Amino acid sequence: MNKDINLKDLWQKQQVSQPNIEDIFSKVRQFNKSNLRKLIILNLMLLATSAFIIFVWYYYQPQLVTTKIGIVLTIAAMFIYLFVQNKLLAVFNKIDNSLSNSEYLQNLIILKSRQQFLQTTMLSIYFIMLSAGLALYLYEYTSRMTMGAAIFAYGITGAWIIFNWLYLRPKIIKKQQSKLNELIAKVETLSKQLNNG
Amino acid sequence: MKFEDIYHTYWQKVFRLCMGYANDYAFAQDLAQETFILVWQNLAKFRNEASIGTWIFRIASNNCLRKIEKEKRLSKADLPVNLKEEERHSIEPEIQMLYKFIAELPETDRIIISLELEDVKQAEIASIVGLSEANIRVKVHRIKEKLTQKFRANEQGY
C-alpha cells in the first residue's frame, strides 16, 4: 500500500459545489458599501463635533484667547483621535497578502507592535489635549466667579481629569495591550513553527 | 488572466486548502470566498513574477493565518466530527478522518500538507510558505508519517 497516493487520492476525492461567481461579486459590493457607510458615519461625527464647538464659539462669544485655544484643543483632540482610530489604523492594518507565509507573519508581528505603540501614544495625547483644552476653556468663566466657586469648579474638573488619567486611561491601554499581546504571541508561535525544522 | 477562469480553475483547490486549515465546512467556505474577493481586488497588481497558482495559494494561506486575529472557532480538532453537518455535505468518513487528523497539526503544517496533497510542486510550496525546498521536503515527509500513524492507530482502535 502506498500511503502517499492513498492520502492524495483521498484528498482530491473531496469535491464541493462551487458557489455562483455572482456571490463573490455581491460580497465585494456589500464590503464596499459597508466601508463607505463607516466612512460617512465617521465624517458625520467629526462634522457634528465641529459644528457643536463652532456653535458654542459664536453663541457664547468668548472674550479671552485662552477660551478659544481651549476650544480648538478640545476639538482637535477628538478629531485626531477619531481619525487615528478609524482611518490610520485601517491603513496600518494592510499587508501585502501575496508575500510568502513566513514574510507575511513577520510583517504581521511588526505591524501589530507598531499598532500597539500608536494606540498607547495616541490615547495619552488625546487625554492631555482634552484636559488642557478643558482647563483653558474654563478659565474665562471661572474668572467671573467668586474665589470659592472658581476653586470648586477647577477642583471638580481637576478630579475628573485625574480620574481619567490615572484610572480610565491605564485601563483602556491595558485592555488594548493584552489583546494585542495575545495576538502577537500567537503570530510568533506560528512564525516559530516555520523556523523550527 | 480573467477572473472567471481563475475562479473556475482554483475554487476546489482553494476550498480544500481552507478546509485542511479549518476543518469546518461553513468556515472553509467563508475563507475560500474571502480569498477570491482578495484575488479579485488585487488581480490588477499581479505581475506574473510568480505563477498565478503560487500567487493565489499565498493569498489563500495568508488569509487563513490572519484568522488567528478573530479566531475562536479554529480549535475544531478537539471536537467530535459533527455528523449531521458533514452528512449534508456528503463527505466520506475517510475524508473526514483525514481532515480531522490534519486539523490536529500545527497551523503551518496544515498549509504545507494541504498544498502537498493538492499536488503542488515542492519548489512551489517552498515559495508559498517561504522556506527552502529541502526544508519543505523534510517537513512533508514528517507530516505524512504522522498522518499515516494516526490512520493506523485509528484502524487498530476498532
XYZ file of C-alpha atoms in Angstrom:
355
model
C 0.000 0.000 0.000
C 1.487 3.315 -0.984
C 0.499 5.748 1.712
C 1.264 8.853 -0.413
C -1.051 8.015 -3.239
C -3.612 6.914 -0.747
C -3.662 10.287 1.041
C -3.594 12.253 -2.194
C -6.439 10.273 -3.694
C -8.446 10.721 -0.580
C -7.752 14.455 -0.558
C -8.638 15.008 -4.161
C -11.783 12.927 -3.988
C -13.373 15.717 -1.999
C -15.384 17.829 -4.402
C -17.564 20.706 -3.356
C -20.184 22.565 -5.249
C -18.802 25.817 -6.486
C -20.855 28.819 -5.474
C -22.024 31.053 -8.253
C -19.486 33.683 -9.217
C -22.167 36.321 -8.669
C -21.982 35.503 -4.932
C -18.398 36.718 -4.908
C -19.283 39.903 -6.707
C -22.206 40.630 -4.416
C -19.910 40.106 -1.407
C -17.478 42.625 -2.891
C -20.298 45.124 -3.342
C -21.506 44.543 0.219
C -17.991 45.031 1.514
C -17.547 48.276 -0.402
C -20.911 49.525 0.776
C -20.197 48.880 4.450
C -16.811 50.595 4.111
C -18.473 53.606 2.571
C -21.061 53.660 5.341
C -18.355 53.633 8.015
C -16.554 56.473 6.292
C -19.745 58.529 6.098
C -20.556 57.952 9.772
C -17.040 58.967 10.781
C -17.250 62.149 8.758
C -20.672 62.989 10.157
C -19.378 62.561 13.690
C -16.427 64.834 13.016
C -18.713 67.357 11.378
C -21.167 67.277 14.294
C -18.360 67.788 16.807
C -17.020 70.732 14.864
C -20.478 72.224 14.420
C -21.125 71.991 18.128
C -17.882 73.780 19.020
C -18.462 76.471 16.411
C -21.950 76.950 17.804
C -20.515 77.410 21.313
C -17.913 79.814 19.974
C -20.458 82.069 18.244
C -23.285 81.755 20.698
C -21.346 82.464 23.875
C -18.820 84.848 22.260
C -15.794 84.061 24.422
C -13.669 87.124 25.111
C -10.360 85.621 26.135
C -7.909 83.956 23.832
C -7.461 81.151 26.389
C -11.047 80.087 25.841
C -10.541 79.964 22.104
C -7.354 77.942 22.425
C -9.189 75.641 24.816
C -11.965 75.091 22.305
C -9.534 74.425 19.481
C -7.524 71.984 21.590
C -10.597 70.036 22.588
C -11.925 69.828 19.071
C -8.509 68.886 17.687
C -8.131 66.140 20.313
C -11.383 64.483 19.334
C -10.678 64.978 15.669
C -7.232 63.404 15.799
C -8.378 60.547 17.983
C -11.282 59.610 15.714
C -9.105 59.939 12.659
C -6.355 57.714 14.013
C -8.775 55.118 15.326
C -10.741 54.836 12.146
C -8.537 55.687 9.215
C -4.910 55.383 10.181
C -5.279 52.028 11.908
C -7.046 50.655 8.862
C -4.220 51.830 6.636
C -1.680 50.331 9.032
C -3.557 47.076 9.010
C -2.876 46.420 5.355
C -0.135 43.946 4.483
C 0.734 42.725 1.033
C -1.058 39.401 1.112
C 0.863 37.910 -1.780
C 4.019 37.578 0.313
C 5.196 34.151 1.389
C 3.742 32.916 4.684
C 6.927 33.497 6.662
C 7.360 37.061 5.376
C 3.682 37.704 5.940
C 3.867 36.560 9.564
C 6.979 38.690 10.141
C 5.180 41.730 8.755
C 2.144 40.961 10.868
C 4.262 40.984 14.021
C 5.904 44.302 13.102
C 2.556 45.814 12.234
C 0.938 44.752 15.487
C 3.816 46.132 17.567
C 3.554 49.411 15.721
C -0.172 49.454 16.258
C 0.393 48.914 19.960
C 2.686 51.929 20.130
C 0.326 54.071 18.102
C -2.687 53.253 20.250
C -0.947 53.907 23.547
C 0.681 57.126 22.429
C -2.471 58.395 20.791
C -4.560 57.761 23.854
C -2.153 59.724 26.054
C -2.014 62.610 23.585
C -5.800 62.571 23.428
C -6.168 62.822 27.195
C -3.532 65.533 27.535
C -5.060 67.681 24.807
C -8.552 67.197 26.127
C -7.568 68.084 29.701
C -5.534 71.124 28.667
C -8.367 72.290 26.425
C -10.898 71.924 29.203
C -8.732 73.758 31.745
C -8.135 76.687 29.397
C -11.764 76.819 28.386
C -12.874 77.037 31.970
C -10.606 79.949 32.820
C -12.777 82.702 31.336
C -15.913 81.570 33.110
C -14.308 80.857 36.461
C -12.568 84.242 36.447
C -16.012 85.807 36.720
C -16.972 83.615 39.671
C -16.178 84.166 43.336
C -12.897 82.675 44.539
C -14.602 79.755 46.294
C -16.764 78.875 43.314
C -13.755 79.038 40.993
C -11.720 76.713 43.196
C -14.693 74.379 43.390
C -15.131 74.351 39.597
C -11.441 73.680 38.973
C -11.372 71.144 41.792
C -14.190 69.134 40.241
C -12.680 69.385 36.770
C -9.224 68.505 38.071
C -10.589 65.486 39.903
C -12.309 64.349 36.723
C -9.092 64.751 34.739
C -7.049 62.881 37.333
C -9.599 60.098 37.387
C -9.368 59.807 33.608
C -5.595 59.881 33.569
C -4.934 57.558 36.473
C -7.836 55.158 36.137
C -9.557 55.231 32.763
C -6.504 55.688 30.555
C -4.426 52.831 32.039
C -7.474 50.618 31.973
C -8.122 51.219 28.280
C -4.433 50.816 27.465
C -4.257 47.588 29.418
C -7.238 46.199 27.590
C -5.826 47.091 24.178
C -2.381 45.827 25.124
C -3.476 42.463 26.419
C -5.490 41.880 23.278
C -2.563 42.807 21.052
C -0.007 40.957 23.159
C -2.044 37.819 22.926
C -2.242 38.213 19.185
C 1.466 38.938 18.790
C 2.265 35.862 20.874
C 0.041 33.746 18.649
C 1.625 35.068 15.464
C 5.066 34.453 16.929
C 4.115 30.859 17.643
C 3.106 30.423 14.022
C 6.311 32.014 12.846
C 8.318 29.680 15.076
C 6.536 26.653 13.674
C 8.101 27.512 10.341
C 11.567 28.140 11.650
C 11.875 25.024 13.763
C 12.962 22.466 11.262
C -5.886 36.103 -16.913
C -9.622 36.511 -16.475
C -11.079 36.305 -13.015
C -13.795 33.913 -14.168
C -11.202 31.430 -15.408
C -9.181 31.687 -12.214
C -12.304 31.168 -10.179
C -13.262 28.018 -12.048
C -9.770 26.565 -12.056
C -8.905 27.285 -8.442
C -12.107 27.158 -6.416
C -11.817 23.469 -5.487
C -8.129 23.752 -4.676
C -8.519 26.841 -2.536
C -11.538 25.392 -0.775
C -9.662 22.195 0.084
C -6.727 24.212 1.389
C -9.083 26.194 3.641
C -10.846 23.020 4.701
C -7.495 21.459 5.567
C -6.729 24.504 7.675
C -10.087 24.921 9.409
C -11.819 21.507 9.275
C -15.160 23.281 9.309
C -17.231 23.266 6.165
C -19.001 26.593 6.591
C -15.891 28.367 7.797
C -13.797 26.946 4.957
C -16.420 28.201 2.521
C -16.103 31.687 4.031
C -12.321 31.560 3.903
C -12.379 30.474 0.267
C -14.805 33.243 -0.643
C -12.675 35.828 1.133
C -9.670 34.573 -0.788
C -11.406 35.121 -4.102
C -12.566 38.559 -3.045
C -8.917 39.406 -2.317
C -7.879 37.874 -5.622
C -10.479 39.942 -7.426
C -9.378 43.126 -5.680
C -5.679 42.510 -6.316
C -5.720 40.961 -9.755
C -4.541 44.192 -11.367
C -1.449 44.095 -9.138
C -0.489 40.594 -10.233
C 2.570 40.861 -12.461
C 3.478 37.332 -13.460
C 6.662 37.342 -11.387
C 5.283 34.276 -9.645
C 2.997 31.738 -11.230
C -0.668 32.559 -10.753
C -1.066 29.391 -8.668
C 1.668 30.435 -6.240
C 0.147 33.879 -6.003
C -3.347 32.555 -5.250
C -2.138 29.986 -2.737
C -0.128 32.667 -0.967
C -3.182 34.870 -0.644
C -5.306 31.921 0.487
C -2.853 30.669 3.109
C -2.085 34.148 4.429
C -5.803 34.770 4.743
C -6.140 31.569 6.774
C -3.218 32.548 9.017
C -4.660 36.016 9.533
C -7.754 34.439 11.046
C -5.963 33.906 14.330
C -6.891 37.538 14.877
C -10.550 36.624 15.142
C -10.143 33.011 15.988
C -12.155 31.129 18.471
C -13.631 28.702 16.007
C -10.488 27.085 14.778
C -9.985 24.584 17.570
C -12.219 22.137 15.761
C -9.730 19.315 16.122
C -10.855 18.809 19.710
C -14.500 18.495 18.831
C -16.059 15.257 17.680
C -16.910 15.341 13.992
C -20.287 16.890 13.608
C -22.026 14.094 11.743
C -25.168 15.907 10.820
C -23.404 18.794 9.191
C -20.899 16.577 7.430
C -23.636 14.320 6.123
C -25.348 17.213 4.500
C -22.221 17.841 2.501
C -21.760 14.105 1.908
C -18.141 13.866 2.905
C -16.939 10.290 3.136
C -15.886 9.150 6.605
C -12.326 8.540 5.457
C -12.023 12.069 4.122
C -13.499 13.367 7.363
C -10.789 11.473 9.206
C -8.121 12.990 7.003
C -9.390 16.498 7.706
C -9.639 15.778 11.390
C -6.067 14.496 11.548
C -4.774 17.443 9.542
C -6.622 19.836 11.846
C -4.683 18.370 14.767
C -1.384 19.501 13.215
C 0.230 22.908 13.867
C -1.213 25.643 11.633
C 1.675 25.981 9.207
C 1.964 22.207 8.816
C -1.689 22.155 7.817
C -0.926 24.523 4.969
C 2.142 22.581 3.848
C 0.400 19.209 3.780
C -2.715 20.601 2.109
C -0.590 22.000 -0.714
C 1.367 18.758 -0.994
C -1.803 16.701 -1.233
C -3.093 19.159 -3.807
C -0.126 18.067 -5.978
C 1.584 21.437 -5.811
C 5.305 21.037 -6.604
C 7.559 21.203 -3.570
C 9.543 24.071 -5.076
C 6.290 25.984 -5.353
C 5.261 25.082 -1.791
C 8.651 26.405 -0.671
C 7.937 29.689 -2.410
C 4.408 29.916 -0.963
C 5.436 29.205 2.599
C 8.817 30.934 2.456
C 11.099 28.055 3.399
C 13.800 26.228 1.467
C 12.825 23.316 -0.704
C 14.938 20.927 1.369
C 13.145 22.122 4.455
C 9.761 21.529 2.865
C 10.779 18.043 1.775
C 11.696 17.119 5.354
C 8.529 18.649 6.731
C 6.283 16.919 4.200
C 7.915 13.605 4.984
C 7.378 14.039 8.718
C 3.804 15.211 8.374
C 2.910 12.278 6.134
C 4.423 9.903 8.624
C 2.403 11.487 11.401
C -0.825 11.236 9.406
C -0.191 7.609 8.481
C 0.439 6.804 12.119
C -2.811 8.437 13.086
C -4.691 6.413 10.485
C -3.083 3.197 11.716
C -3.802 3.962 15.348
C -7.360 4.663 14.348
C -7.742 1.356 12.486
C -6.407 -0.567 15.448
C -8.832 1.231 17.697
C -11.744 -0.539 16.045
